[in-house]
Amino acid sequence: MFKQEGCRTVMRLFYAAVTSLFLLFFLASSPFAVVEEYTPPPMTEGMYPCSNCHASMELNRKKRVLKEEHTDIKLHHAETMRWCLDCHDAGNRDRLRLFNGELIKFTESYRLCGECHGPQYRDWRAGIHGKRTGYFTGSGKRTYFLCAHCHDPHEPKFKPLKPEPPPHRPKENHDAKSKQ
């Protein structure tokens, strides 16, 4: 009896897997498929591709204050534990490096962020953290904004904002209500 129940469980799992694969391939090839697009991250003009400058520079892995280029970058992102080459690849500066050594494009930077920020990455993938535009159901293109669109990767904490004064009540509405 137990053997028979085990076989049924295996068969149910098998059919569920086959059905999932069928739906995945069907939806991916159907006209109702949604095209996901990741916008390029905001880059400082004239700084990319990084290899334009870094190809001819000697590699220096020492953690230090940058005095010539990138002086506008202040590393306030786990700065006691991090250095540029923890995220940027030393051999190919036009790529980011995951913890396992895999090189990724800057448009996939969410994968790098997700290595340390799992809950935010999970929420971003689910669409409840970050910004998306476009079609959410049916056919059409939707755009996912990357972490770097809202957070400076080198200093991700939002800076305090000065609150704006409250809006003024329109004069004509105020006068009309006071006459009633």
Coordinates of N, CA and C in Angstrom, one line a residue:
M1 N 0.8 -1.2 0.0 CA 0.0 0.0 0.0 C 0.9 1.3 0.0
F2 N 1.9 1.3 0.8 CA 2.8 2.5 0.9 C 3.5 2.7 -0.4
K3 N 3.9 1.6 -1.0 CA 4.6 1.6 -2.3 C 3.7 2.3 -3.4
Q4 N 2.5 1.9 -3.4 CA 1.5 2.4 -4.4 C 1.3 3.9 -4.2
E5 N 1.1 4.3 -2.9 CA 0.9 5.7 -2.6 C 2.2 6.5 -3.0
G6 N 3.3 6.0 -2.8 CA 4.6 6.7 -3.2 C 4.6 6.9 -4.7
C7 N 4.2 5.8 -5.5 CA 4.2 5.9 -7.0 C 3.2 7.0 -7.4
R8 N 2.0 7.1 -6.7 CA 1.1 8.1 -7.1 C 1.6 9.5 -6.9
T9 N 2.3 9.7 -5.8 CA 3.0 11.0 -5.5 C 4.0 11.4 -6.5
V10 N 4.8 10.4 -6.9 CA 5.8 10.6 -7.9 C 5.1 11.0 -9.3
M11 N 4.1 10.3 -9.6 CA 3.4 10.6 -10.9 C 2.7 12.0 -10.8
R12 N 2.1 12.4 -9.7 CA 1.6 13.7 -9.6 C 2.6 14.8 -9.8
L13 N 3.8 14.6 -9.2 CA 4.9 15.5 -9.3 C 5.4 15.6 -10.8
F14 N 5.4 14.4 -11.4 CA 5.9 14.3 -12.8 C 4.9 15.1 -13.7
Y15 N 3.6 14.9 -13.5 CA 2.6 15.6 -14.3 C 2.6 17.1 -14.0
A16 N 2.8 17.5 -12.8 CA 2.9 18.9 -12.5 C 4.1 19.5 -13.2
A17 N 5.2 18.8 -13.2 CA 6.4 19.4 -13.8 C 6.2 19.5 -15.3
V18 N 5.6 18.5 -16.0 CA 5.4 18.5 -17.4 C 4.4 19.6 -17.8
T19 N 3.4 19.8 -17.0 CA 2.4 20.8 -17.2 C 3.0 22.2 -17.1
S20 N 3.9 22.4 -16.1 CA 4.6 23.7 -15.9 C 5.5 24.0 -17.0
L21 N 6.2 23.0 -17.5 CA 7.1 23.2 -18.7 C 6.3 23.5 -19.9
F22 N 5.2 22.8 -20.1 CA 4.3 23.1 -21.3 C 3.9 24.6 -21.2
L23 N 3.3 25.0 -20.1 CA 2.8 26.4 -19.9 C 4.0 27.4 -20.1
L24 N 5.1 27.1 -19.6 CA 6.3 28.0 -19.7 C 6.6 28.2 -21.2
F25 N 6.7 27.1 -22.0 CA 7.1 27.2 -23.4 C 5.9 27.8 -24.2
F26 N 4.7 27.5 -23.9 CA 3.5 28.0 -24.6 C 3.4 29.5 -24.4
L27 N 3.5 29.9 -23.2 CA 3.4 31.4 -22.9 C 4.6 32.2 -23.4
A28 N 5.8 31.6 -23.4 CA 6.9 32.3 -23.9 C 6.9 32.5 -25.4
S29 N 6.2 31.5 -26.1 CA 6.1 31.7 -27.6 C 4.8 32.2 -28.1
S30 N 3.9 32.5 -27.2 CA 2.6 33.0 -27.6 C 2.6 34.5 -27.8
P31 N 1.6 35.0 -28.6 CA 1.5 36.5 -28.8 C 1.2 37.2 -27.5
F32 N 0.8 36.5 -26.5 CA 0.4 37.1 -25.2 C 1.6 37.2 -24.3
A33 N 2.8 36.8 -24.7 CA 4.0 36.8 -23.9 C 4.3 38.3 -23.6
V34 N 4.8 38.6 -22.4 CA 5.2 39.9 -22.0 C 6.7 40.0 -22.2
V35 N 7.2 41.0 -22.8 CA 8.6 41.3 -23.0 C 9.1 42.1 -21.8
E36 N 10.0 41.5 -21.1 CA 10.6 42.2 -20.0 C 11.9 42.9 -20.4
E37 N 12.0 44.1 -20.0 CA 13.2 44.9 -20.4 C 13.7 45.6 -19.2
Y38 N 15.0 45.5 -19.0 CA 15.7 46.1 -17.9 C 16.4 47.4 -18.5
T39 N 16.1 48.5 -17.9 CA 16.6 49.7 -18.4 C 18.1 49.8 -18.0
P40 N 18.9 50.4 -18.8 CA 20.3 50.6 -18.4 C 20.4 51.4 -17.1
P41 N 21.4 51.1 -16.3 CA 21.5 51.9 -15.1 C 22.0 53.3 -15.4
P42 N 21.7 54.2 -14.5 CA 22.2 55.6 -14.7 C 23.7 55.6 -14.6
M43 N 24.4 56.1 -15.6 CA 25.9 56.1 -15.6 C 26.3 57.6 -15.8
T44 N 27.4 57.9 -15.1 CA 28.0 59.3 -15.3 C 28.5 59.4 -16.7
E45 N 28.1 60.4 -17.4 CA 28.5 60.6 -18.8 C 30.0 60.7 -19.0
G46 N 30.5 60.0 -20.0 CA 31.9 59.9 -20.2 C 32.7 58.9 -19.4
M47 N 32.0 58.2 -18.5 CA 32.7 57.2 -17.7 C 32.5 55.8 -18.2
Y48 N 31.7 55.5 -19.2 CA 31.5 54.2 -19.6 C 31.7 54.2 -21.1
P49 N 32.4 53.2 -21.7 CA 32.9 52.0 -21.0 C 34.1 52.3 -20.2
C50 N 34.1 51.6 -19.1 CA 35.2 51.8 -18.1 C 36.6 51.4 -18.6
S51 N 36.5 50.4 -19.6 CA 37.8 49.9 -20.1 C 38.5 51.0 -20.9
N52 N 37.8 52.1 -21.3 CA 38.5 53.1 -22.0 C 39.7 53.7 -21.2
C53 N 39.5 53.8 -19.9 CA 40.6 54.3 -19.1 C 41.4 53.1 -18.4
H54 N 40.6 52.2 -17.9 CA 41.2 51.1 -17.1 C 42.0 50.1 -17.8
A55 N 41.9 50.0 -19.1 CA 42.6 49.0 -19.9 C 44.1 49.3 -19.8
S56 N 44.5 50.6 -19.8 CA 45.9 51.0 -19.8 C 46.4 51.2 -18.4
M57 N 45.6 51.0 -17.3 CA 46.0 51.3 -16.0 C 46.5 50.0 -15.3
E58 N 47.5 50.2 -14.4 CA 48.0 49.1 -13.6 C 46.9 48.8 -12.5
L59 N 46.7 47.5 -12.3 CA 45.7 47.1 -11.3 C 46.2 47.3 -9.9
N60 N 45.4 48.0 -9.1 CA 45.8 48.3 -7.7 C 44.6 47.8 -6.9
R61 N 44.8 46.7 -6.2 CA 43.7 46.2 -5.3 C 43.6 46.8 -3.9
K62 N 44.6 47.7 -3.6 CA 44.6 48.3 -2.3 C 43.4 49.2 -2.0
K63 N 42.8 49.0 -0.9 CA 41.7 49.9 -0.5 C 42.3 51.3 -0.2
R64 N 41.8 52.3 -0.8 CA 42.4 53.7 -0.6 C 41.4 54.7 -0.9
V65 N 41.7 56.0 -0.6 CA 40.9 57.1 -1.0 C 41.3 57.4 -2.5
L66 N 40.3 57.5 -3.4 CA 40.6 57.8 -4.8 C 40.9 59.3 -4.9
K67 N 42.0 59.7 -5.5 CA 42.4 61.1 -5.5 C 42.4 61.7 -6.9
E68 N 42.5 60.9 -8.0 CA 42.5 61.4 -9.3 C 41.1 61.3 -10.0
E69 N 40.7 60.1 -10.3 CA 39.3 59.9 -10.9 C 38.4 59.4 -9.8
H70 N 37.1 59.5 -10.1 CA 36.1 59.0 -9.2 C 36.1 59.7 -7.8
T71 N 36.6 60.9 -7.8 CA 36.7 61.6 -6.5 C 35.3 61.9 -6.0
D72 N 34.3 61.9 -6.9 CA 32.9 62.2 -6.5 C 32.2 61.0 -5.8
I73 N 32.9 59.8 -5.9 CA 32.3 58.6 -5.3 C 32.7 58.5 -3.9
K74 N 31.8 58.5 -3.0 CA 32.1 58.2 -1.6 C 31.4 56.9 -1.2
L75 N 32.3 56.0 -0.9 CA 31.8 54.6 -0.6 C 31.2 54.6 0.8
H76 N 29.9 54.6 0.9 CA 29.1 54.4 2.2 C 28.2 53.3 2.0
H77 N 28.7 52.1 1.7 CA 27.9 50.9 1.5 C 28.7 49.7 2.0
A78 N 28.6 49.5 3.3 CA 29.4 48.5 4.0 C 30.9 48.8 3.8
E79 N 31.2 50.1 3.9 CA 32.5 50.5 3.6 C 33.7 49.9 4.4
T80 N 33.4 49.4 5.6 CA 34.4 48.7 6.4 C 34.8 47.4 5.8
M81 N 33.9 46.8 5.0 CA 34.0 45.5 4.5 C 34.2 45.4 3.0
R82 N 33.9 46.5 2.3 CA 33.9 46.5 0.8 C 34.9 47.4 0.2
W83 N 35.3 47.1 -1.1 CA 36.1 47.9 -1.9 C 35.6 47.7 -3.3
C84 N 36.0 48.6 -4.2 CA 35.5 48.7 -5.6 C 35.5 47.3 -6.2
L85 N 36.6 46.5 -6.1 CA 36.7 45.3 -6.8 C 36.0 44.1 -6.2
D86 N 35.2 44.4 -5.1 CA 34.2 43.4 -4.6 C 33.0 43.3 -5.6
C87 N 32.7 44.3 -6.3 CA 31.6 44.4 -7.2 C 32.0 44.5 -8.7
H88 N 33.0 45.4 -8.9 CA 33.5 45.6 -10.3 C 34.6 44.6 -10.5
D89 N 34.6 44.0 -11.7 CA 35.6 43.0 -12.1 C 36.9 43.7 -12.4
A90 N 38.0 43.1 -11.8 CA 39.3 43.7 -12.0 C 39.8 43.5 -13.4
G91 N 39.5 42.4 -14.0 CA 40.0 42.1 -15.4 C 39.2 42.7 -16.5
N92 N 37.9 43.0 -16.2 CA 37.0 43.5 -17.2 C 36.1 44.5 -16.5
R93 N 36.5 45.8 -16.5 CA 35.8 46.8 -15.8 C 34.5 47.1 -16.3
D94 N 34.2 46.6 -17.5 CA 32.8 46.9 -18.1 C 31.8 45.8 -17.7
R95 N 32.2 45.0 -16.7 CA 31.3 44.0 -16.1 C 31.4 44.1 -14.6
L96 N 30.3 43.6 -14.0 CA 30.3 43.4 -12.6 C 30.6 41.9 -12.3
R97 N 31.0 41.6 -11.0 CA 31.4 40.3 -10.7 C 30.5 39.8 -9.5
L98 N 29.9 38.7 -9.7 CA 29.1 38.1 -8.6 C 30.1 37.3 -7.7
F99 N 29.6 37.0 -6.5 CA 30.4 36.3 -5.5 C 31.0 35.0 -6.1
N100 N 30.3 34.3 -7.0 CA 30.8 33.0 -7.5 C 31.8 33.2 -8.6
G101 N 32.1 34.5 -9.0 CA 33.0 34.8 -10.1 C 32.4 35.1 -11.4
E102 N 31.1 34.8 -11.6 CA 30.4 35.1 -12.8 C 30.4 36.5 -13.1
L103 N 30.7 36.9 -14.4 CA 30.6 38.3 -14.8 C 29.3 38.6 -15.4
I104 N 28.7 39.7 -15.1 CA 27.4 40.1 -15.5 C 27.5 41.6 -16.1
K105 N 26.5 41.9 -16.9 CA 26.5 43.3 -17.5 C 25.8 44.2 -16.4
F106 N 26.0 45.5 -16.6 CA 25.4 46.4 -15.6 C 23.9 46.4 -15.7
T107 N 23.3 46.0 -16.8 CA 21.9 45.8 -16.8 C 21.4 44.7 -16.0
E108 N 22.3 43.8 -15.5 CA 21.9 42.7 -14.6 C 22.3 43.0 -13.2
S109 N 22.6 44.3 -12.9 CA 23.1 44.6 -11.5 C 22.2 44.2 -10.4
Y110 N 20.9 44.0 -10.7 CA 20.0 43.5 -9.6 C 20.5 42.2 -9.1
R111 N 21.1 41.4 -9.9 CA 21.6 40.1 -9.4 C 22.7 40.3 -8.4
L112 N 23.6 41.2 -8.6 CA 24.6 41.6 -7.7 C 24.1 42.1 -6.4
C113 N 23.1 43.0 -6.5 CA 22.5 43.6 -5.3 C 21.8 42.5 -4.5
G114 N 21.2 41.6 -5.2 CA 20.4 40.5 -4.5 C 21.3 39.5 -3.7
E115 N 22.6 39.5 -4.0 CA 23.4 38.6 -3.3 C 23.5 39.0 -1.8
C116 N 23.4 40.3 -1.5 CA 23.4 40.7 -0.1 C 22.1 41.2 0.4
H117 N 21.2 41.6 -0.5 CA 19.9 42.2 -0.1 C 18.8 41.3 -0.6
G118 N 18.8 40.1 0.0 CA 17.8 39.0 -0.5 C 16.4 39.4 -0.3
P119 N 15.9 39.9 0.8 CA 14.5 40.3 0.9 C 14.1 41.4 -0.1
Q120 N 14.9 42.4 -0.3 CA 14.6 43.5 -1.3 C 14.6 42.9 -2.7
Y121 N 15.5 42.0 -3.0 CA 15.6 41.4 -4.3 C 14.3 40.6 -4.5
R122 N 13.9 39.8 -3.6 CA 12.7 39.0 -3.7 C 11.5 39.9 -3.9
D123 N 11.4 41.0 -3.2 CA 10.3 41.9 -3.3 C 10.4 42.6 -4.7
W124 N 11.6 42.9 -5.2 CA 11.7 43.6 -6.5 C 11.3 42.6 -7.6
R125 N 11.7 41.3 -7.5 CA 11.2 40.3 -8.4 C 9.7 40.2 -8.4
A126 N 9.1 40.3 -7.3 CA 7.6 40.2 -7.2 C 6.9 41.4 -7.6
G127 N 7.6 42.5 -7.7 CA 7.0 43.8 -8.2 C 6.5 44.7 -7.0
I128 N 6.9 44.4 -5.8 CA 6.5 45.2 -4.7 C 7.6 46.1 -4.1
H129 N 8.7 46.1 -4.7 CA 9.8 47.0 -4.4 C 10.4 47.5 -5.7
G130 N 10.6 48.8 -5.8 CA 11.1 49.3 -7.0 C 10.0 49.8 -7.9
K131 N 10.4 50.1 -9.2 CA 9.5 50.7 -10.1 C 9.5 49.9 -11.4
R132 N 8.2 49.7 -11.9 CA 8.0 49.0 -13.2 C 7.0 49.9 -14.0
T133 N 7.2 49.9 -15.3 CA 6.2 50.6 -16.1 C 5.8 49.7 -17.3
G134 N 4.7 50.0 -17.9 CA 4.3 49.2 -19.1 C 3.2 48.3 -18.8
Y135 N 3.1 47.2 -19.5 CA 2.1 46.2 -19.4 C 2.3 45.3 -18.3
F136 N 1.3 45.0 -17.5 CA 1.5 44.0 -16.4 C 0.8 42.7 -16.7
T137 N -0.2 42.7 -17.6 CA -0.9 41.5 -18.1 C -1.0 41.6 -19.6
G138 N -1.2 40.5 -20.2 CA -1.4 40.5 -21.7 C -0.1 40.8 -22.4
S139 N -0.3 41.1 -23.7 CA 0.9 41.4 -24.5 C 1.4 42.8 -24.3
G140 N 2.7 43.0 -24.6 CA 3.2 44.3 -24.5 C 4.5 44.3 -23.8
K141 N 5.2 45.4 -23.7 CA 6.5 45.5 -23.1 C 6.4 46.1 -21.7
R142 N 7.1 45.6 -20.8 CA 7.2 46.2 -19.5 C 8.6 46.4 -19.1
T143 N 8.8 47.5 -18.4 CA 10.2 47.9 -18.1 C 10.4 47.8 -16.6
Y144 N 11.5 47.2 -16.2 CA 11.9 47.1 -14.8 C 13.0 48.1 -14.5
F145 N 12.8 48.9 -13.6 CA 13.9 49.8 -13.2 C 14.9 49.1 -12.2
L146 N 16.1 49.3 -12.4 CA 17.1 48.7 -11.6 C 17.3 49.4 -10.2
C147 N 18.0 48.7 -9.3 CA 18.2 49.2 -8.0 C 18.9 50.6 -8.1
A148 N 19.8 50.7 -9.0 CA 20.6 51.9 -9.2 C 19.8 53.1 -9.7
H149 N 18.6 52.9 -10.2 CA 17.8 54.0 -10.6 C 17.3 54.8 -9.4
C150 N 17.2 54.1 -8.2 CA 16.7 54.8 -7.0 C 17.8 54.9 -6.0
H151 N 18.7 54.0 -5.9 CA 19.8 54.0 -4.9 C 21.1 54.1 -5.6
D152 N 21.9 55.0 -5.1 CA 23.3 55.1 -5.6 C 24.0 53.9 -5.1
P153 N 24.6 53.0 -5.9 CA 25.2 51.8 -5.5 C 26.3 52.0 -4.5
H154 N 27.0 53.2 -4.6 CA 28.1 53.4 -3.7 C 27.6 54.0 -2.3
E155 N 26.4 54.6 -2.3 CA 25.9 55.3 -1.1 C 24.4 55.1 -1.2
P156 N 23.8 53.9 -1.0 CA 22.4 53.6 -1.3 C 21.4 54.2 -0.3
K157 N 21.8 54.6 0.9 CA 20.8 55.2 1.8 C 20.3 56.5 1.2
F158 N 19.0 56.7 1.3 CA 18.4 57.9 0.8 C 18.8 59.1 1.7
K159 N 19.2 60.2 1.1 CA 19.5 61.4 1.9 C 18.2 62.0 2.4
P160 N 18.3 62.6 3.6 CA 17.1 63.3 4.1 C 16.5 64.4 3.2
L161 N 15.3 64.4 3.1 CA 14.6 65.5 2.3 C 14.0 66.5 3.2
K162 N 14.1 67.8 2.7 CA 13.5 68.9 3.5 C 12.0 68.9 3.1
P163 N 11.1 68.8 4.1 CA 9.7 68.8 3.7 C 9.3 70.1 3.1
E164 N 8.4 70.0 2.1 CA 7.8 71.2 1.5 C 6.7 71.7 2.3
P165 N 6.4 73.0 2.2 CA 5.3 73.6 3.0 C 4.0 73.0 2.5
P166 N 3.0 73.0 3.3 CA 1.7 72.5 2.9 C 1.1 73.3 1.8
P167 N 0.2 72.8 0.9 CA -0.3 73.6 -0.2 C -1.3 74.6 0.4
H168 N -1.4 75.7 -0.3 CA -2.3 76.8 0.1 C -3.7 76.5 -0.5
R169 N -4.7 76.8 0.3 CA -6.0 76.5 -0.1 C -6.4 77.6 -1.2
P170 N -7.0 77.1 -2.3 CA -7.4 78.1 -3.3 C -8.3 79.2 -2.7
K171 N -8.0 80.4 -3.0 CA -8.7 81.5 -2.5 C -10.2 81.5 -2.8
E172 N -10.6 81.2 -4.1 CA -12.0 81.3 -4.4 C -12.8 80.2 -3.7
N173 N -12.2 79.0 -3.5 CA -13.0 78.0 -2.8 C -13.2 78.4 -1.3
H174 N -12.1 79.0 -0.7 CA -12.2 79.4 0.7 C -13.3 80.5 0.8
D175 N -13.3 81.5 -0.1 CA -14.3 82.5 0.0 C -15.7 82.0 -0.2
A176 N -15.9 81.0 -1.1 CA -17.2 80.5 -1.4 C -17.7 79.7 -0.2
K177 N -16.9 79.0 0.5 CA -17.3 78.2 1.6 C -17.6 79.1 2.8
S178 N -16.9 80.2 2.9 CA -17.2 81.1 4.1 C -18.5 81.8 3.9
K179 N -19.0 82.0 2.7 CA -20.3 82.7 2.4 C -21.5 81.8 2.7
Q180 N -21.3 80.5 2.8 CA -22.4 79.6 2.9 C -23.0 79.6 4.3

